[in-house]
PDB file of C-alpha atoms and ligand atoms in Angstrom:
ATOM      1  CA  UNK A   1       6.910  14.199  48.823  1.00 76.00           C
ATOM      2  CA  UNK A   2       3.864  13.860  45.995  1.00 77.00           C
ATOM      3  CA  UNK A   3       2.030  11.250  47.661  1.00 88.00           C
ATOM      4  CA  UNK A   4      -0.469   9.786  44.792  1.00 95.00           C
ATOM      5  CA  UNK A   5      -3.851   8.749  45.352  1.00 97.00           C
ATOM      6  CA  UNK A   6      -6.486   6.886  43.074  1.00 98.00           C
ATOM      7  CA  UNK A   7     -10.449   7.394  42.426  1.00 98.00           C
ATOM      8  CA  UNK A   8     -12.959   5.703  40.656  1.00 98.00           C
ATOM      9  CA  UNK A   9     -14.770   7.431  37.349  1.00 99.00           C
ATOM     10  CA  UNK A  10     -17.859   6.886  35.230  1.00 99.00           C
ATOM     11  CA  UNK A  11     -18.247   9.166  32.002  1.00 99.00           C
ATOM     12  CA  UNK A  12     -22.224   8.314  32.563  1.00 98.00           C
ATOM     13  CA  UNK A  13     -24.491   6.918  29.447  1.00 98.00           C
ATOM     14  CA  UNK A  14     -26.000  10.418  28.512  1.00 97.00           C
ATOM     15  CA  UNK A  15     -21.995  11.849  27.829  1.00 98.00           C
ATOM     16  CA  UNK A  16     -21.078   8.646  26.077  1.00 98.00           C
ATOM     17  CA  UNK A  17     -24.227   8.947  24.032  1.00 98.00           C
ATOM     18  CA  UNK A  18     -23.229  12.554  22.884  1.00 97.00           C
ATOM     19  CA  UNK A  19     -19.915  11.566  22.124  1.00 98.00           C
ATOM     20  CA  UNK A  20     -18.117  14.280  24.958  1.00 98.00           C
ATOM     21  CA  UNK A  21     -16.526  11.292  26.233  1.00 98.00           C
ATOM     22  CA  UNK A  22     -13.086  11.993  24.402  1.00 98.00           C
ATOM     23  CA  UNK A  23     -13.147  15.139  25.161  1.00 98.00           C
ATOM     24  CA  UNK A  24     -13.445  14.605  28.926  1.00 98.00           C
ATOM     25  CA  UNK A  25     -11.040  12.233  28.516  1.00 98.00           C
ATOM     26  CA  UNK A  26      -8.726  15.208  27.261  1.00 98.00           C
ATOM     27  CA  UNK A  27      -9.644  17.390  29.934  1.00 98.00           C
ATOM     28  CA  UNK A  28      -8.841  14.414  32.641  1.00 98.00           C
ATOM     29  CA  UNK A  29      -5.345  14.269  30.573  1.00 98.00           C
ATOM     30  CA  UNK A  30      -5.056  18.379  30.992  1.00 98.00           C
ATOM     31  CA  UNK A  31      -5.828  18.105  34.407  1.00 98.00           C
ATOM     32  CA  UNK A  32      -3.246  16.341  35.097  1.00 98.00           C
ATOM     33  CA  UNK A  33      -4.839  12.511  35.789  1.00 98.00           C
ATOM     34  CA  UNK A  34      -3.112   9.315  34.722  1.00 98.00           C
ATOM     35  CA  UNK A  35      -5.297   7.049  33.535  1.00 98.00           C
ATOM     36  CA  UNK A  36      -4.473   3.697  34.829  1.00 98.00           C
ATOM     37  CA  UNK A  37      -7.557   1.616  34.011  1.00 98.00           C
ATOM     38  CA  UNK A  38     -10.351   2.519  31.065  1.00 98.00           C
ATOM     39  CA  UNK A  39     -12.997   0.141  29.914  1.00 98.00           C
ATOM     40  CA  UNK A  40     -16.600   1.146  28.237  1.00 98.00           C
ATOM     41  CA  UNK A  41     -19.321  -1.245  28.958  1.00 98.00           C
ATOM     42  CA  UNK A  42     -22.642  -1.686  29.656  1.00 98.00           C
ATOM     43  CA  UNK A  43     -23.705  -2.351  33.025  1.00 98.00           C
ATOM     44  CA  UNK A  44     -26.293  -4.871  33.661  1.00 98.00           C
ATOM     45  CA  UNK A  45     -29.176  -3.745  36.329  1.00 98.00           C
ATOM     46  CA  UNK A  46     -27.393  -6.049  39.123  1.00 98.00           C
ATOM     47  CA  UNK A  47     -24.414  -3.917  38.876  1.00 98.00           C
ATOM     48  CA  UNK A  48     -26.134  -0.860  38.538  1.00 98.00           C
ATOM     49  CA  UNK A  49     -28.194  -1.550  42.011  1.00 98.00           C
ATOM     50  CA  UNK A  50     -24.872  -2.941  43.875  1.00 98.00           C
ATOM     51  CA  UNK A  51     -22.653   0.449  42.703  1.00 98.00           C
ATOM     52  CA  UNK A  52     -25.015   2.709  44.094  1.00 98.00           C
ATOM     53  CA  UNK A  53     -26.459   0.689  47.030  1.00 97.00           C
ATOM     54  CA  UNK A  54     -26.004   4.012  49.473  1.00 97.00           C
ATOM     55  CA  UNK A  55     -28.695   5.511  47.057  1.00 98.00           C
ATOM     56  CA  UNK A  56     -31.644   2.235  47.392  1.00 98.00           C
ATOM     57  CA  UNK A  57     -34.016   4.190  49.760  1.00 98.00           C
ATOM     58  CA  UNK A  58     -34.113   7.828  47.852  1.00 98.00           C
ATOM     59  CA  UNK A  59     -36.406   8.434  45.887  1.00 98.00           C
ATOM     60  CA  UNK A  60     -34.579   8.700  42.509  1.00 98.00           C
ATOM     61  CA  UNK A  61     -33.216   5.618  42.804  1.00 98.00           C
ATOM     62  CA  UNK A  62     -34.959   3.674  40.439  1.00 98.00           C
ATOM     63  CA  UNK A  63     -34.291   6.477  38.004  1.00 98.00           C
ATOM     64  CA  UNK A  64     -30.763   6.857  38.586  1.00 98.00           C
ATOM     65  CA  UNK A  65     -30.888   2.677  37.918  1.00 98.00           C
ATOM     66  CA  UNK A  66     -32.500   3.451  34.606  1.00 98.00           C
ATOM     67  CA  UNK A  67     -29.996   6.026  33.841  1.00 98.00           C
ATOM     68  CA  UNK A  68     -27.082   4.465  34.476  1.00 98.00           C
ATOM     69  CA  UNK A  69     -28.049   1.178  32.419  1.00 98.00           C
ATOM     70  CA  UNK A  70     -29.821   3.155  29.607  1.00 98.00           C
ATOM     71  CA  UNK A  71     -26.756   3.272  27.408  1.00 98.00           C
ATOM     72  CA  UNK A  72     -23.015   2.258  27.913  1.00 98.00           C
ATOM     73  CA  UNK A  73     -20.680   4.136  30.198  1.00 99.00           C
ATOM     74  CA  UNK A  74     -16.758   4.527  30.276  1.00 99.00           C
ATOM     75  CA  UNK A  75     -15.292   3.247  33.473  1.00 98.00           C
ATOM     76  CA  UNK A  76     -11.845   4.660  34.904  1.00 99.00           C
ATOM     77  CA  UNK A  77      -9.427   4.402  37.743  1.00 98.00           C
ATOM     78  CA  UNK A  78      -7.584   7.777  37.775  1.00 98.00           C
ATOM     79  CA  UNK A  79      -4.607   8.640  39.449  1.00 98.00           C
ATOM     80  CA  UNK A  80      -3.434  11.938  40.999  1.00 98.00           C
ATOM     81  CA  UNK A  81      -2.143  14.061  43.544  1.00 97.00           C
ATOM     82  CA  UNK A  82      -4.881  14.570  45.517  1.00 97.00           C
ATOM     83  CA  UNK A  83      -7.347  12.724  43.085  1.00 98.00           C
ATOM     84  CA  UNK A  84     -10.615  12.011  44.913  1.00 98.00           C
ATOM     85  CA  UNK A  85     -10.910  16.039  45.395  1.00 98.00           C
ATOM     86  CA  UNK A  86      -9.504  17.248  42.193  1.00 98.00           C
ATOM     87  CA  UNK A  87     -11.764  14.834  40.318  1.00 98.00           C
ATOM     88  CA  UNK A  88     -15.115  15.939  42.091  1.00 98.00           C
ATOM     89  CA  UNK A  89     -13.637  19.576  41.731  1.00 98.00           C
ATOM     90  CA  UNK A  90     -13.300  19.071  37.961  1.00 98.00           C
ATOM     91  CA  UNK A  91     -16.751  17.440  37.636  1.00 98.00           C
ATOM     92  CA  UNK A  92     -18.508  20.236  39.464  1.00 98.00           C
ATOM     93  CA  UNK A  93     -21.942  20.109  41.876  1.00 98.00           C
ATOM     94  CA  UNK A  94     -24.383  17.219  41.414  1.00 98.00           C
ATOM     95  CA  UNK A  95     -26.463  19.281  39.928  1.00 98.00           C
ATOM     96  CA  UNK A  96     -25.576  21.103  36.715  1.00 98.00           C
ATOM     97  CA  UNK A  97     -27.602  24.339  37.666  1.00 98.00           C
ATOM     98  CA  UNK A  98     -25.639  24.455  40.928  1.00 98.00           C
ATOM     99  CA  UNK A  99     -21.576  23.459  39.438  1.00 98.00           C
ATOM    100  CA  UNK A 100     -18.961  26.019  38.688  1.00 98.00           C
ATOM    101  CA  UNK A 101     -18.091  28.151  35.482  1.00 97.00           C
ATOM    102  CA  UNK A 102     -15.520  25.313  33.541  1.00 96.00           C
ATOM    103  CA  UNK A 103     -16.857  22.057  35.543  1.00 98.00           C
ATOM    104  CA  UNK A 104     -17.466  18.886  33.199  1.00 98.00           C
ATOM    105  CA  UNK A 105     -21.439  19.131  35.040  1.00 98.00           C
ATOM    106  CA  UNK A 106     -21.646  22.487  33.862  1.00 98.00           C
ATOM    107  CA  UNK A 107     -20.786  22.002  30.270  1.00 98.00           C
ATOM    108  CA  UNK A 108     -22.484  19.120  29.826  1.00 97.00           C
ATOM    109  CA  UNK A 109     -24.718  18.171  32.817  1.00 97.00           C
ATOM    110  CA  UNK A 110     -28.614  18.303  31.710  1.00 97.00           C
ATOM    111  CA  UNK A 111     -30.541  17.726  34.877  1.00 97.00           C
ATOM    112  CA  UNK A 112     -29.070  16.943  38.547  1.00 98.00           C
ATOM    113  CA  UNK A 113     -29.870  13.451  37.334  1.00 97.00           C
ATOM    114  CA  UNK A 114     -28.333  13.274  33.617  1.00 97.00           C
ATOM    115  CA  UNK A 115     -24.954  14.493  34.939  1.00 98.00           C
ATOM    116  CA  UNK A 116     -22.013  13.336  32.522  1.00 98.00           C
ATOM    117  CA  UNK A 117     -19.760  11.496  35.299  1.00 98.00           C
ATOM    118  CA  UNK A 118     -19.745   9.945  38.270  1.00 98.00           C
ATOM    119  CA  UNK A 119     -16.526  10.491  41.039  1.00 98.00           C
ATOM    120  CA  UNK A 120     -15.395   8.945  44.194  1.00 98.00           C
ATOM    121  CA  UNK A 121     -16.958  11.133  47.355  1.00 98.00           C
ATOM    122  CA  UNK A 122     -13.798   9.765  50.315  1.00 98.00           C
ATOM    123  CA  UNK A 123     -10.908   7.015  50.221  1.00 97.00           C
ATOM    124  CA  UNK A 124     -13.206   4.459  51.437  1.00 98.00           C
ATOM    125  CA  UNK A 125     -15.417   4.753  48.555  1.00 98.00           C
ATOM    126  CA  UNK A 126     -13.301   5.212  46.093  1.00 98.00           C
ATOM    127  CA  UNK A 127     -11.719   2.141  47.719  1.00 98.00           C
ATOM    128  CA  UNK A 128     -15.263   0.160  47.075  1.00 98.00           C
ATOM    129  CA  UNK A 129     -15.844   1.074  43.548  1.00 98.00           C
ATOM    130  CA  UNK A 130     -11.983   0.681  42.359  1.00 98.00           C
ATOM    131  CA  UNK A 131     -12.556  -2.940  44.091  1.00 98.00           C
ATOM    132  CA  UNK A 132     -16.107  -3.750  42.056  1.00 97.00           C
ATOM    133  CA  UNK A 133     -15.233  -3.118  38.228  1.00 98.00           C
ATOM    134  CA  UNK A 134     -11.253  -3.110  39.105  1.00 98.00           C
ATOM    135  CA  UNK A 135     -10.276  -5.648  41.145  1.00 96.00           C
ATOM    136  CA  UNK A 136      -6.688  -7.021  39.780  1.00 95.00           C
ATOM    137  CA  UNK A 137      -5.267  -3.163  40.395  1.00 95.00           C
ATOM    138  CA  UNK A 138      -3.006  -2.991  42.669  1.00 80.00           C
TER     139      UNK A 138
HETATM  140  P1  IDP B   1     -22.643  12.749  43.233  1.00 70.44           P
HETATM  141  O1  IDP B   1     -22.730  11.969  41.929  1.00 70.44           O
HETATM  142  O2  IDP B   1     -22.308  14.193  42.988  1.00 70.44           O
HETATM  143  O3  IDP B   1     -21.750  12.099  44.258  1.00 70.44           O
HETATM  144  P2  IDP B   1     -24.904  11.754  44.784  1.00 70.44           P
HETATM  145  O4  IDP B   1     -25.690  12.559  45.765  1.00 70.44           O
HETATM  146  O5  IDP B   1     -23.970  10.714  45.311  1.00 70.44           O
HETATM  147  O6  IDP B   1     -24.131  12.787  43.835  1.00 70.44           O
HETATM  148  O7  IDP B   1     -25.965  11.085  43.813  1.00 70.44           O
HETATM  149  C1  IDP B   1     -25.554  10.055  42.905  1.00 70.44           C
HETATM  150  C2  IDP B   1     -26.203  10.294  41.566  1.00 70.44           C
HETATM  151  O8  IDP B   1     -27.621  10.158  41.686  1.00 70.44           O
HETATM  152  C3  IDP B   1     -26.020  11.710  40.996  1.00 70.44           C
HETATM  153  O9  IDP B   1     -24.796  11.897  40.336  1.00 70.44           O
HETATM  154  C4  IDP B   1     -27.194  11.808  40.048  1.00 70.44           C
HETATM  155  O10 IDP B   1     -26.936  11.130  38.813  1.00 70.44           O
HETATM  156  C5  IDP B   1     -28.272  11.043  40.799  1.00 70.44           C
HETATM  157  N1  IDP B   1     -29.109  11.955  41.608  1.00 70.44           N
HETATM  158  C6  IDP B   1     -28.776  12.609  42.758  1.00 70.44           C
HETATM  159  N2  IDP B   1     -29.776  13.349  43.228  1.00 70.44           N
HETATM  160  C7  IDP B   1     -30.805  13.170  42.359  1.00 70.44           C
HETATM  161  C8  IDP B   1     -32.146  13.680  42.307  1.00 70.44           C
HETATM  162  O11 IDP B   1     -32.607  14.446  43.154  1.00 70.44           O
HETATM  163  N3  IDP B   1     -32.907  13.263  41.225  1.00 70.44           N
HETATM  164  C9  IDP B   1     -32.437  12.401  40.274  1.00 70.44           C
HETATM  165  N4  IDP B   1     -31.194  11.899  40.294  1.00 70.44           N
HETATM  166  C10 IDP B   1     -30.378  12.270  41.310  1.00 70.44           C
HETATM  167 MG1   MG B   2     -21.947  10.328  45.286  1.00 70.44          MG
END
């Protein structure tokens, strides 16, 4: 039996800015992903300090911040087989320099920090950020 799992997805401010975002939309589609929740915003810096809360003592935090509210970003909940892996397997390393031949970093990735999307890392977490900026799914 498939058993279906959901994760969390930001195409980040720099991708939306270069207008890639449809076209990692269509690779998301290729790949295989329903999308079962899309909205583009802008995230105020409240929201942008609460989402990556794990990240407040590093150093680039107050860049990533900056980054993240510096533009608007497309938010999705995705749903797969296997989803929270084949997501962060699609998007490639953290760092562009570092992600594989055909990963969405790799294409379009410009520094470890401007890195076209953001995925899920476990079930718990992808539990956490479904629940901030999706909370009526089910
Ligand atoms: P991930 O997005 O691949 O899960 P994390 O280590 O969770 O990577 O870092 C979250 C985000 O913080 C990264 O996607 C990137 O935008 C930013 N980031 C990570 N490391 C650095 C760094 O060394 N300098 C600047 N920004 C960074
Ligand atoms: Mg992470």
């Amino acid at each position: 039996m498939i058993t279906n799992e959901t994760t969390f997805a930001i195409i980040k401010p720099d991708a939306v800015q270069d207008n890639i975002a449809g076209f990692i939309i269509y690779l998301i589609e290729l790949n295989k992903f329903k999308i079962l929740e899309l909205k583009k915003v802008q995230l105020t810096r409240k929201e942008a300090e609460e989402f990556y809360d794990i990240h407040k003592d590093r150093p680039f935090f107050n860049e990533l911040v900056e980054y993240m509210i510096s533009g608007p970003v497309i938010l999705m909940a995705l749903e797969r087989e296997n989803a929270i892996n084949a997501w962060r397997e699609l998007m490639g390393a953290t760092d562009p320099k570092n992600a594989a031949m055909g990963t969405i970093r790799k294409m379009f990735g410009k520094s470890i920090g401007s890195n076209a999307t953001h995925g899920s890392d476990s079930p718990e977490t992808a539990k956490r950020e479904l629940g901030i900026f999706f909370p009526n799914l089910k």
